[in-house]
Amino acid sequence: MNMQATTEEFAATLPAGVYGEKVLSVQHYTDRLFRFTMTRPDGFRFRSGEFAMIGLMVDGKPVYRAYSIASPSWAEELEFFSIKVPGGPLTQHLQNIQDGDIVLMRKKPTGTLVLDALTPAKRLYMFSTGTGIAPFASLIREPETYEKFDEVILTHTCREVAELQYGFDLVSEIRNDELLSEVVGDKLTHYATVTREPFERTGRITDLISSGKLFEDLGLPPLNPETDRGMICGSADMLKDTKALLEAAGMDEGANNKPSEFVIERAFVG
């Protein structure tokens, strides 16, 4: 890897349309997952739930991948949650960043997992697997989410219990934040499951939806387009299967230019 990406000198010579931001903290959860924060550029605006293209210089060339911004739109710092992909063009290098390093970021955020793409309703489900929780990390800390919905259910499914920790940390941070906890109140429910280890809840979220166990556990009725909205972020198979379940419940996919009853994020990291 060309380590000029970690120098202030390189950051000062960035091309138009690209920021160079300083890493502020790095937290490794497992040998596959890590969280990091970096400075937020002056004037950088985004909607909670959007993603940005972030990258590093590798062998003299910039390598970018789409990363959901895990921090809410009002935060002073930018947060990201990443998988470590062996041999991944970006993540094999990104996992080695340290405080003070420089990360590249293109200036225009985008994405479909935004509140604007949903029509009003009572309840919002956020269905996530693995690092697919990242955009929801932004949205569950966004006051507007709780202005628009009476109930917010964050589901997070991973292979192993240790991989759930980021979600537990997020909810704990909200509960312990004086301002956020007042905004969120009892509107947020965190529903975590694993697929490969014993845990209080096990199984793929798609199986838990189709069997009705998700709703039984939550004490809620099945999905209903009149009262429920959905956001989906995870693996390709999970996206396809969850989308089919929501459509079977009578829900239609929305977009920024056509708000409806559920939205999907199709940006991936590698």
Coordinates of C-alpha atoms in Angstrom, one line a residue:
M1 CA 0.0 0.0 0.0
N2 CA 1.2 3.5 -0.8
M3 CA 1.2 5.1 2.6
Q4 CA 1.1 8.7 1.2
A5 CA -2.6 8.5 1.9
T6 CA -1.8 8.9 5.6
T7 CA 0.1 12.2 5.3
E8 CA -1.1 15.7 5.6
E9 CA 1.0 16.6 2.5
F10 CA -1.1 14.3 0.4
A11 CA -4.4 15.6 1.9
A12 CA -3.4 19.1 0.8
T13 CA -3.1 18.0 -2.9
L14 CA -6.4 16.3 -3.3
P15 CA -8.3 16.6 -6.6
A16 CA -11.5 18.5 -6.8
G17 CA -14.5 16.6 -5.4
V18 CA -12.5 14.7 -2.8
Y19 CA -11.9 15.3 0.9
G20 CA -9.0 14.1 2.9
E21 CA -10.1 13.5 6.5
K22 CA -8.2 12.6 9.6
V23 CA -9.0 9.3 11.5
L24 CA -10.0 10.1 15.1
S25 CA -10.6 6.7 16.6
V26 CA -10.6 3.0 15.6
Q27 CA -12.3 0.2 17.5
H28 CA -11.9 -3.5 16.4
Y29 CA -14.8 -5.6 17.5
T30 CA -13.8 -9.0 16.0
D31 CA -11.3 -10.2 13.5
R32 CA -13.9 -9.4 10.9
L33 CA -15.5 -6.1 12.1
F34 CA -14.3 -2.6 13.1
R35 CA -15.7 0.9 13.7
F36 CA -13.8 4.1 13.0
T37 CA -14.5 7.8 13.2
M38 CA -12.9 10.7 11.3
T39 CA -13.2 14.4 11.0
R40 CA -16.2 15.9 9.2
P41 CA -15.4 18.4 6.5
D42 CA -16.7 21.9 6.8
G43 CA -19.8 22.2 4.7
F44 CA -20.3 18.5 4.2
R45 CA -24.1 17.8 4.4
F46 CA -25.9 14.4 4.2
R47 CA -29.2 12.9 5.2
S48 CA -29.1 10.3 7.9
G49 CA -29.0 6.9 6.2
E50 CA -27.0 8.0 3.1
F51 CA -23.6 6.5 2.1
A52 CA -20.4 8.1 0.9
M53 CA -17.6 6.8 -1.3
I54 CA -14.5 6.5 1.0
G55 CA -11.1 5.2 0.1
L56 CA -7.3 5.1 0.4
M57 CA -4.4 5.4 -2.0
V58 CA -3.3 1.9 -3.0
D59 CA -0.2 1.5 -5.1
G60 CA -0.4 5.1 -6.2
K61 CA -4.1 5.0 -7.2
P62 CA -7.2 5.9 -5.2
V63 CA -9.5 2.9 -4.3
Y64 CA -13.0 3.7 -3.2
R65 CA -16.0 1.7 -1.9
A66 CA -19.5 2.7 -0.8
Y67 CA -19.8 3.0 3.0
S68 CA -23.0 4.0 4.8
I69 CA -22.4 6.9 7.1
A70 CA -23.1 5.5 10.6
S71 CA -23.2 8.8 12.3
P72 CA -26.4 10.9 12.2
S73 CA -26.7 14.1 10.1
W74 CA -26.1 16.4 13.1
A75 CA -22.9 14.8 14.4
E76 CA -19.6 16.7 14.4
E77 CA -17.6 13.6 13.4
L78 CA -18.2 10.9 10.7
E79 CA -18.5 7.3 11.8
F80 CA -18.3 4.1 9.7
F81 CA -18.7 0.4 10.5
S82 CA -16.7 -1.9 8.3
I83 CA -16.1 -5.6 7.5
K84 CA -12.6 -6.9 7.0
V85 CA -12.5 -8.7 3.7
P86 CA -9.4 -10.9 3.1
G87 CA -7.9 -9.6 -0.2
G88 CA -10.6 -6.9 -0.5
P89 CA -9.4 -4.1 -2.7
L90 CA -10.1 -1.5 0.0
T91 CA -10.9 -3.3 3.3
Q92 CA -7.6 -5.2 3.5
H93 CA -5.9 -1.8 3.8
L94 CA -8.6 0.1 5.6
Q95 CA -8.6 -2.3 8.5
N96 CA -5.0 -1.1 9.3
I97 CA -5.8 2.6 9.7
Q98 CA -4.7 4.3 12.9
D99 CA -5.5 7.6 14.6
G100 CA -4.1 10.5 12.6
D101 CA -4.2 8.7 9.2
I102 CA -6.0 10.3 6.2
V103 CA -9.0 8.7 4.6
L104 CA -10.3 9.9 1.2
M105 CA -14.0 10.7 0.8
R106 CA -15.8 11.9 -2.3
K107 CA -17.9 15.0 -1.7
K108 CA -21.4 13.9 -2.8
P109 CA -23.3 11.5 -0.5
T110 CA -26.3 9.5 -1.8
G111 CA -28.5 6.6 -1.0
T112 CA -32.1 5.3 -0.7
L113 CA -32.2 4.4 3.0
V114 CA -33.6 7.8 3.9
L115 CA -36.8 8.9 5.6
D116 CA -37.7 11.0 2.6
A117 CA -38.2 7.8 0.6
L118 CA -41.0 6.5 2.9
T119 CA -44.6 7.6 3.2
P120 CA -45.9 8.3 6.7
A121 CA -47.0 5.4 9.0
K122 CA -47.0 4.2 12.6
R123 CA -44.1 1.8 12.7
L124 CA -40.7 1.6 11.1
Y125 CA -38.8 -1.7 10.8
M126 CA -35.1 -1.6 10.0
F127 CA -33.9 -5.1 8.8
S128 CA -30.1 -5.5 8.9
T129 CA -27.5 -8.2 8.7
G130 CA -23.8 -7.8 9.5
T131 CA -22.5 -4.3 8.6
G132 CA -25.9 -3.6 7.1
I133 CA -26.7 -2.0 10.5
A134 CA -24.5 1.0 9.6
P135 CA -27.1 3.2 8.0
F136 CA -29.5 2.4 10.8
A137 CA -26.8 3.5 13.3
S138 CA -27.3 6.9 11.7
L139 CA -31.1 6.7 11.6
I140 CA -31.7 5.5 15.2
R141 CA -29.8 8.6 16.4
E142 CA -31.7 11.0 14.2
P143 CA -34.5 12.8 16.0
E144 CA -36.6 13.1 12.8
T145 CA -37.0 9.3 12.8
Y146 CA -38.9 9.5 16.1
E147 CA -40.9 12.5 14.9
K148 CA -42.2 10.5 11.9
F149 CA -42.7 7.1 13.6
D150 CA -44.2 6.1 16.9
E151 CA -42.3 2.8 17.0
V152 CA -38.8 1.9 15.5
I153 CA -37.7 -1.7 15.5
L154 CA -34.1 -2.3 14.6
T155 CA -33.4 -6.0 13.8
H156 CA -29.8 -7.1 13.5
T157 CA -28.7 -10.6 12.5
C158 CA -25.1 -11.9 12.5
R159 CA -23.4 -15.3 12.5
E160 CA -21.9 -15.0 15.9
V161 CA -22.8 -13.2 19.2
A162 CA -19.6 -11.1 19.2
E163 CA -20.7 -9.6 15.9
L164 CA -23.8 -8.1 17.5
Q165 CA -21.8 -5.9 19.9
Y166 CA -21.8 -2.8 17.7
G167 CA -25.6 -2.7 17.8
F168 CA -25.6 -3.2 21.6
D169 CA -23.1 -0.4 22.0
L170 CA -25.2 1.9 19.8
V171 CA -28.4 1.4 21.8
S172 CA -26.4 1.8 25.1
E173 CA -25.0 5.1 23.9
I174 CA -28.5 6.3 23.1
R175 CA -29.8 5.3 26.5
N176 CA -26.9 7.0 28.2
D177 CA -27.1 10.3 26.2
E178 CA -29.2 12.8 28.0
L179 CA -30.6 14.5 25.0
L180 CA -31.0 11.5 22.7
S181 CA -32.6 9.4 25.4
E182 CA -35.3 12.0 25.9
V183 CA -36.0 12.1 22.2
V184 CA -36.0 8.3 21.7
G185 CA -37.8 7.4 24.9
D186 CA -39.3 4.0 24.6
K187 CA -39.9 4.2 20.9
L188 CA -36.8 2.1 19.9
T189 CA -36.7 -1.7 20.1
H190 CA -33.5 -3.6 19.3
Y191 CA -34.1 -7.2 18.1
A192 CA -30.8 -9.1 17.7
T193 CA -30.4 -12.7 16.4
V194 CA -27.6 -15.0 15.5
T195 CA -27.4 -17.9 13.1
R196 CA -24.4 -20.0 14.2
E197 CA -24.2 -19.9 18.0
P198 CA -26.5 -20.4 20.9
F199 CA -28.2 -17.1 21.9
E200 CA -31.5 -15.9 23.4
R201 CA -32.8 -15.5 19.8
T202 CA -31.5 -17.5 16.8
G203 CA -32.4 -17.7 13.2
R204 CA -32.3 -15.7 10.0
I205 CA -34.5 -12.7 10.1
T206 CA -36.3 -13.8 6.9
D207 CA -37.3 -17.1 8.7
L208 CA -38.4 -15.2 11.7
I209 CA -40.6 -12.9 9.6
S210 CA -42.1 -15.7 7.5
S211 CA -42.8 -17.9 10.6
G212 CA -44.3 -15.0 12.5
K213 CA -41.9 -15.5 15.4
L214 CA -40.5 -11.9 15.0
F215 CA -44.0 -10.5 15.6
E216 CA -44.8 -13.0 18.4
D217 CA -41.6 -12.0 20.2
L218 CA -42.4 -8.3 19.8
G219 CA -46.0 -8.6 20.6
L220 CA -47.0 -6.9 17.3
P221 CA -49.2 -7.9 14.4
P222 CA -47.8 -9.1 11.1
L223 CA -46.6 -6.6 8.5
N224 CA -49.3 -4.3 7.2
P225 CA -48.8 -1.7 4.6
E226 CA -51.3 0.6 6.4
T227 CA -49.2 0.8 9.5
D228 CA -45.7 -0.4 8.8
R229 CA -42.7 0.8 6.8
G230 CA -39.4 -1.1 6.2
M231 CA -35.8 -0.4 5.4
I232 CA -33.5 -3.3 4.4
C233 CA -29.7 -3.5 4.3
G234 CA -27.6 -6.6 4.3
S235 CA -26.3 -9.3 2.0
A236 CA -27.6 -9.7 -1.6
D237 CA -29.6 -12.9 -0.6
M238 CA -31.0 -11.2 2.5
L239 CA -32.1 -8.2 0.4
K240 CA -33.8 -10.3 -2.2
D241 CA -35.6 -12.6 0.4
T242 CA -36.7 -9.8 2.7
K243 CA -37.9 -7.7 -0.2
A244 CA -40.1 -10.7 -1.3
L245 CA -41.5 -11.0 2.2
L246 CA -42.5 -7.3 2.3
E247 CA -44.0 -7.4 -1.1
A248 CA -46.0 -10.5 -0.1
A249 CA -47.3 -8.4 2.8
G250 CA -48.6 -5.9 0.2
M251 CA -45.8 -3.4 0.6
D252 CA -44.3 -1.5 -2.4
E253 CA -40.7 -0.4 -2.8
G254 CA -40.1 3.3 -2.7
A255 CA -37.3 5.7 -3.8
N256 CA -36.2 9.3 -3.3
N257 CA -38.4 10.5 -6.2
K258 CA -41.3 8.1 -5.3
P259 CA -41.8 7.5 -1.6
S260 CA -43.6 4.3 -0.7
E261 CA -43.6 1.6 2.0
F262 CA -40.1 0.1 2.0
V263 CA -36.6 0.9 0.7
I264 CA -33.4 -1.1 0.1
E265 CA -29.8 -0.2 0.1
R266 CA -27.8 -1.9 -2.6
A267 CA -24.3 -0.4 -2.0
F268 CA -21.7 -2.9 -1.0
V269 CA -18.3 -2.9 0.6
G270 CA -15.3 -5.0 -0.5

